[in-house]
Short mmCIF file of C-alpha atoms in Angstrom, two decimals:
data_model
loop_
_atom_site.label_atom_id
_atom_site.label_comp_id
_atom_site.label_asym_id
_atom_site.label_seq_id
_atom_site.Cartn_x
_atom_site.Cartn_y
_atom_site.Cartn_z
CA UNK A 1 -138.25 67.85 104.29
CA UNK A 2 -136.21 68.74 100.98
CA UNK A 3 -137.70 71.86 101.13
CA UNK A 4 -140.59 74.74 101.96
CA UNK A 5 -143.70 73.01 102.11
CA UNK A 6 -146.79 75.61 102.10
CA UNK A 7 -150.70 74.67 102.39
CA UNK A 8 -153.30 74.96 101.20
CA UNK A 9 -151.72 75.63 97.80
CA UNK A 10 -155.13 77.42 96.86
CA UNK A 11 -157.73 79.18 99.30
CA UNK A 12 -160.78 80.65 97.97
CA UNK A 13 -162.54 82.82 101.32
CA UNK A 14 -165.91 84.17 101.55
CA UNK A 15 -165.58 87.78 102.57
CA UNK A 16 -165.49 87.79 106.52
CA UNK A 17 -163.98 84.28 106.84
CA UNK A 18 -161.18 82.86 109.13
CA UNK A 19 -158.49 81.75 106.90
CA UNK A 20 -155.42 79.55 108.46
CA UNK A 21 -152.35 78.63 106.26
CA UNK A 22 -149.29 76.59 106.43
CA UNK A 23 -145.57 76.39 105.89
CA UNK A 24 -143.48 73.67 106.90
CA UNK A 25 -139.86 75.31 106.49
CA UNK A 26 -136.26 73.26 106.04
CA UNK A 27 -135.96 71.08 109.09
CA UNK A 28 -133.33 73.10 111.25
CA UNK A 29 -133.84 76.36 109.64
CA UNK A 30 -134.26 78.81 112.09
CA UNK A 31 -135.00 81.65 110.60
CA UNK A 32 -139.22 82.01 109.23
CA UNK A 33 -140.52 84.95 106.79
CA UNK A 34 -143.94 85.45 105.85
CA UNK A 35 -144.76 87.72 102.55
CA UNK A 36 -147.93 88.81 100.76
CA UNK A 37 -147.41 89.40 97.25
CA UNK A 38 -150.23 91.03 95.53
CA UNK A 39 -150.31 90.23 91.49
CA UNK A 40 -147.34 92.04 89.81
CA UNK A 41 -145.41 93.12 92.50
CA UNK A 42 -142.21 91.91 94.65
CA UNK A 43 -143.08 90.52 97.92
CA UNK A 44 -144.21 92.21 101.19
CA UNK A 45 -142.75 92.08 104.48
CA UNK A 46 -145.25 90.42 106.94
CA UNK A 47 -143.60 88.54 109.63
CA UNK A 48 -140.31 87.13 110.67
CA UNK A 49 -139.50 84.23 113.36
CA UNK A 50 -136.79 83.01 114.82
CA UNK A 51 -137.12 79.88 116.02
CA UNK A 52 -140.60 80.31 118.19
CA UNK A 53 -140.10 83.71 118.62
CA UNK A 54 -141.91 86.30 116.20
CA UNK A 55 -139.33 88.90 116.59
CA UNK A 56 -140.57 91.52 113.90
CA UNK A 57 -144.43 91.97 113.33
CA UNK A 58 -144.23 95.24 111.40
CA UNK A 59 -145.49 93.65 108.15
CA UNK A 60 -148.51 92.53 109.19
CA UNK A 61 -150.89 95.03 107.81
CA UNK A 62 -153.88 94.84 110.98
CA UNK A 63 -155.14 92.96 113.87
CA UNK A 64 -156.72 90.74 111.95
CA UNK A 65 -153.62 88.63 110.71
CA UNK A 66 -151.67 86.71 113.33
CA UNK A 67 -148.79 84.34 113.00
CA UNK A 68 -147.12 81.52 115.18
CA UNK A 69 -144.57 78.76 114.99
CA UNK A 70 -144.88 77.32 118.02
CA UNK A 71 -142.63 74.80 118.47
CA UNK A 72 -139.89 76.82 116.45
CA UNK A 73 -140.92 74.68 113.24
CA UNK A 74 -144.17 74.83 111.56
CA UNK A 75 -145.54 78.19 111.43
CA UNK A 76 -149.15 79.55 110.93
CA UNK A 77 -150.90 82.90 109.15
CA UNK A 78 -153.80 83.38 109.92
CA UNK A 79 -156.25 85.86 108.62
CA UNK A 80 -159.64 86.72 110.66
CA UNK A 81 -162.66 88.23 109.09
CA UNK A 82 -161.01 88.20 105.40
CA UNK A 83 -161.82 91.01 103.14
CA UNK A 84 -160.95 91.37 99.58
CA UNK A 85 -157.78 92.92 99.56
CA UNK A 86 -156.13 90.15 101.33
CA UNK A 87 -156.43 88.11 97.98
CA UNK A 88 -152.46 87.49 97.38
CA UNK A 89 -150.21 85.18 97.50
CA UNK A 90 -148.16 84.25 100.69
CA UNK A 91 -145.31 82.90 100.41
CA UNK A 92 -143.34 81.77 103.26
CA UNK A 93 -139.32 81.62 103.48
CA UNK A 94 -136.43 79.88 105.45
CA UNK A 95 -132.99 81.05 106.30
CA UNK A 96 -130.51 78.43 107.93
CA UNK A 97 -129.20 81.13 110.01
CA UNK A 98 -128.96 83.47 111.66
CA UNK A 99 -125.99 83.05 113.44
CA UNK A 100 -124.59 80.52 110.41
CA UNK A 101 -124.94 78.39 108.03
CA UNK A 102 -126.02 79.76 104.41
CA UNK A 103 -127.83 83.16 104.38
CA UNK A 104 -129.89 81.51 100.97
CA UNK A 105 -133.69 82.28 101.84
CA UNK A 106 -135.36 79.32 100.61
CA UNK A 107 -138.99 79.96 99.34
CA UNK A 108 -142.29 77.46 99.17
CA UNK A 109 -144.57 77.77 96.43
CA UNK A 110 -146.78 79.74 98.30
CA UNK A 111 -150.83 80.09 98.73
CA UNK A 112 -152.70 82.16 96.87
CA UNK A 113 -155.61 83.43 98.64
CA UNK A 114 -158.75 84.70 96.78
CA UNK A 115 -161.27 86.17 98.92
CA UNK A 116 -165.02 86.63 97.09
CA UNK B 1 -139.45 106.56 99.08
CA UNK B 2 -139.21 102.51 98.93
CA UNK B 3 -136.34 100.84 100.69
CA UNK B 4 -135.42 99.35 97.57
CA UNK B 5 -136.05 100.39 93.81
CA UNK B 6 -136.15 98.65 90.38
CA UNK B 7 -137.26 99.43 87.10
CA UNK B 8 -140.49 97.41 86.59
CA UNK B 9 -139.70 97.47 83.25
CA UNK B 10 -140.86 95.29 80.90
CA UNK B 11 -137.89 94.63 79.10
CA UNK B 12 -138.49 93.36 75.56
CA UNK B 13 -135.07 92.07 73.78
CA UNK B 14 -134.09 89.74 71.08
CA UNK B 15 -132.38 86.39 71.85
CA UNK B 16 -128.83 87.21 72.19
CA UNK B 17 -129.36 90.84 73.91
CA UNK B 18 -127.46 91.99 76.24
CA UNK B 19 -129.35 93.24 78.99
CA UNK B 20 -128.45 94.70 81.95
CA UNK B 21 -131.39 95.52 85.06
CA UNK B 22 -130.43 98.09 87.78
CA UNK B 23 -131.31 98.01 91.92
CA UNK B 24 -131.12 101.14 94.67
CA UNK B 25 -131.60 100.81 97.95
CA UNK B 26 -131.55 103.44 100.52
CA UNK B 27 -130.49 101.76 103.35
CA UNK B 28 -126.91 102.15 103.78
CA UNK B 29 -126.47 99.51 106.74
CA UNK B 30 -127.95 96.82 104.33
CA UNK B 31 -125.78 93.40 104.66
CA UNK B 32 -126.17 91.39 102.13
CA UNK B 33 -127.58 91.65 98.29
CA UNK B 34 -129.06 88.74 96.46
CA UNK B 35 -130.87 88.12 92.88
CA UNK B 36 -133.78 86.16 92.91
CA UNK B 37 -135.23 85.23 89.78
CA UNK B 38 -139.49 84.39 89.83
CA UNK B 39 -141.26 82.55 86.71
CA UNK B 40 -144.94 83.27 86.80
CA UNK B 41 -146.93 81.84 89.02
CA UNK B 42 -143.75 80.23 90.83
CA UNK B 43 -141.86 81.24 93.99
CA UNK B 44 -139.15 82.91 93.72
CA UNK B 45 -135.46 80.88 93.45
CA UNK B 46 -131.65 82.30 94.00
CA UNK B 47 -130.43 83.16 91.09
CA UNK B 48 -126.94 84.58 92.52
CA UNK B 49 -125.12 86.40 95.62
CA UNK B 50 -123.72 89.65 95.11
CA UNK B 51 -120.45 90.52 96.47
CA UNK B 52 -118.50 94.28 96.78
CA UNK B 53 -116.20 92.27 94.21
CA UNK B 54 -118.98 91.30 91.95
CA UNK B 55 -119.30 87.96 90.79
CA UNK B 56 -120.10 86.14 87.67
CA UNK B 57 -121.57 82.70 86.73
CA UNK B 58 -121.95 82.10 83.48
CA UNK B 59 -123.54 84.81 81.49
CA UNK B 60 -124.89 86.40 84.46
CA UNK B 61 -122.76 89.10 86.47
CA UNK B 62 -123.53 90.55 89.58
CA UNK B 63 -122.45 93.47 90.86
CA UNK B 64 -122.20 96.16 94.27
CA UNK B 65 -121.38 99.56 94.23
CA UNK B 66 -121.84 100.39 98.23
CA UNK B 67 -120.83 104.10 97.61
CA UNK B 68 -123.55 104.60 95.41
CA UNK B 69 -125.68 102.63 97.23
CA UNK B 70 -126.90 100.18 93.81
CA UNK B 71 -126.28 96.41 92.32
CA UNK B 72 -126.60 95.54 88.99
CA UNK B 73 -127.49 92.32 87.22
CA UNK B 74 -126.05 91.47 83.46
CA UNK B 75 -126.94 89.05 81.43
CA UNK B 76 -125.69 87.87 78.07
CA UNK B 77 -126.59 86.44 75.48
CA UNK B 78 -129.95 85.80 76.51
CA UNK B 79 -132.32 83.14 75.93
CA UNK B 80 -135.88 82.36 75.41
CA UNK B 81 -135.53 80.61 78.94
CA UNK B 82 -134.36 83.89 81.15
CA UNK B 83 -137.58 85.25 80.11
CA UNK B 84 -138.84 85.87 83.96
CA UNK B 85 -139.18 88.90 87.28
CA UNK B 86 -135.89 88.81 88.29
CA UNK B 87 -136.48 90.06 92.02
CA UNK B 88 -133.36 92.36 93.77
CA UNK B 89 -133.19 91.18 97.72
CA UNK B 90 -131.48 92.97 99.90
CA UNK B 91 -130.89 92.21 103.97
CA UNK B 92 -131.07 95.28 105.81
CA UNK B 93 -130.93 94.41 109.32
CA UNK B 94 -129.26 92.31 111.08
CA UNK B 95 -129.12 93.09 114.96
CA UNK B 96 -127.33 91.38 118.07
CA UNK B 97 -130.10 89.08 118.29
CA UNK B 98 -129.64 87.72 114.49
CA UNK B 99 -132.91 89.58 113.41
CA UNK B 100 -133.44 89.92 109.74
CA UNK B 101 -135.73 91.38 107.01
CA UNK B 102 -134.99 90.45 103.76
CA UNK B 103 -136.18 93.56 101.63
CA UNK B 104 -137.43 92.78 97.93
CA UNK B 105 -137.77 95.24 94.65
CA UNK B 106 -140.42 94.91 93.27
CA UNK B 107 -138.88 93.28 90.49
CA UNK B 108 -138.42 93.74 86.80
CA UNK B 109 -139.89 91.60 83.83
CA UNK B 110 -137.80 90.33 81.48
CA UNK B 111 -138.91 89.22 77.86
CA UNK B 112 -136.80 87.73 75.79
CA UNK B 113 -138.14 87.33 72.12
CA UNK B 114 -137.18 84.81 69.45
#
């Protein structure tokens, strides 16, 4: 596609939901972020993929998120048994490289996830 | 202490200001520096690279100063429109393997007033 493509754009959770979103990066991008960014303040660290292969998980702040991209292309966050401080956004990010191309993280518009 | 640093601010100028917003980061293997710029309730875009030679486009200027371990962002003559979080990124690792974090600040907020 032309670019990031995240869904749902909007997520409202009951408290101890499963929540599962999307992000469809740049076809051919091989590198895959994930970031939570609570209101007012730069975005978080969660994930990172390269191609199908989560190679840095240190963001993730328990057990009860998880990520995947499969098939080295569309990824997945999801969050089990939501509680009320996951409400954020997430925005998810593509880089062309690593190894080259453009360095240029590309963002999607994110989903903002409000958990009552 | 956070891997990187900005003033939150807000920063509150007239149209015209000069303004000039400040990023530290501690890391001093980081690879590459970037401004982002975020309008509310957006994602955040490139705004511009920043290079040990700094680099300008337009009124904006970049700038790296590895030995103090900072980049700077300038703008002038600003307008109603550059009212926005203008996010510092910086790439701190990047391993045999191609592994990266990109690092953010957590951004300051720029006002500009008519």
């Amino acid at each position: 596609g032309a670019g990031v493509s995240q869904s749902p754009r909007y997520k409202v959770a009951k408290r101890g939901q499963d929540v599962a979103l999307r992000c469809d990066p740049i076809s051919g991008h091989v590198s895959l972020f994930w970031y939570q960014q609570a209101l007012g303040q730069g975005p978080e660290f969660l994930t990172y993929f390269q191609n199908e292969a989560q190679l840095d998980k240190s963001g993730l702040p328990s057990d009860r998120f998880f990520a995947e991209r499969p098939e080295g292309s569309v990824s997945t966050l999801k969050i089990q048994r939501t509680q009320q401080e996951d409400s954020a956004v997430y925005l998810c990010a593509s880089i062309q490289g690593p190894h080259q191309g453009s360095t240029e993280a590309f963002f999607g518009q994110g989903t903002r996830l409000t958990v009552v | 202490r956070k891997e990187v640093e900005q003033d939150p601010g807000p920063f509150n100028v007239p149209e015209g200001a000069t303004v000039a917003f400040n990023c530290t980061y501690s890391n001093s293997a980081s690879q590459s520096f970037f401004w982002y710029r975020q309008d509310c309730r957006k994602e955040p875009k490139l705004l511009m690279s920043v290079y040990s030679s700094g680099n300008e486009d337009g009124r904006f200027t970049a700038q790296l100063n590895r030995a103090s371990q900072y980049i700077s962002l300038l703008i002038r003559d600003s307008k109603l429109s550059d009212s926005a979080t203008y996010l510092c990124v910086v790439i701190l690792r990047f391993m045999d393997m191609g592994r990266r974090a990109l690092t953010f600040g957590s951004g300051t907020r720029l006002q500009v007033q008519p």
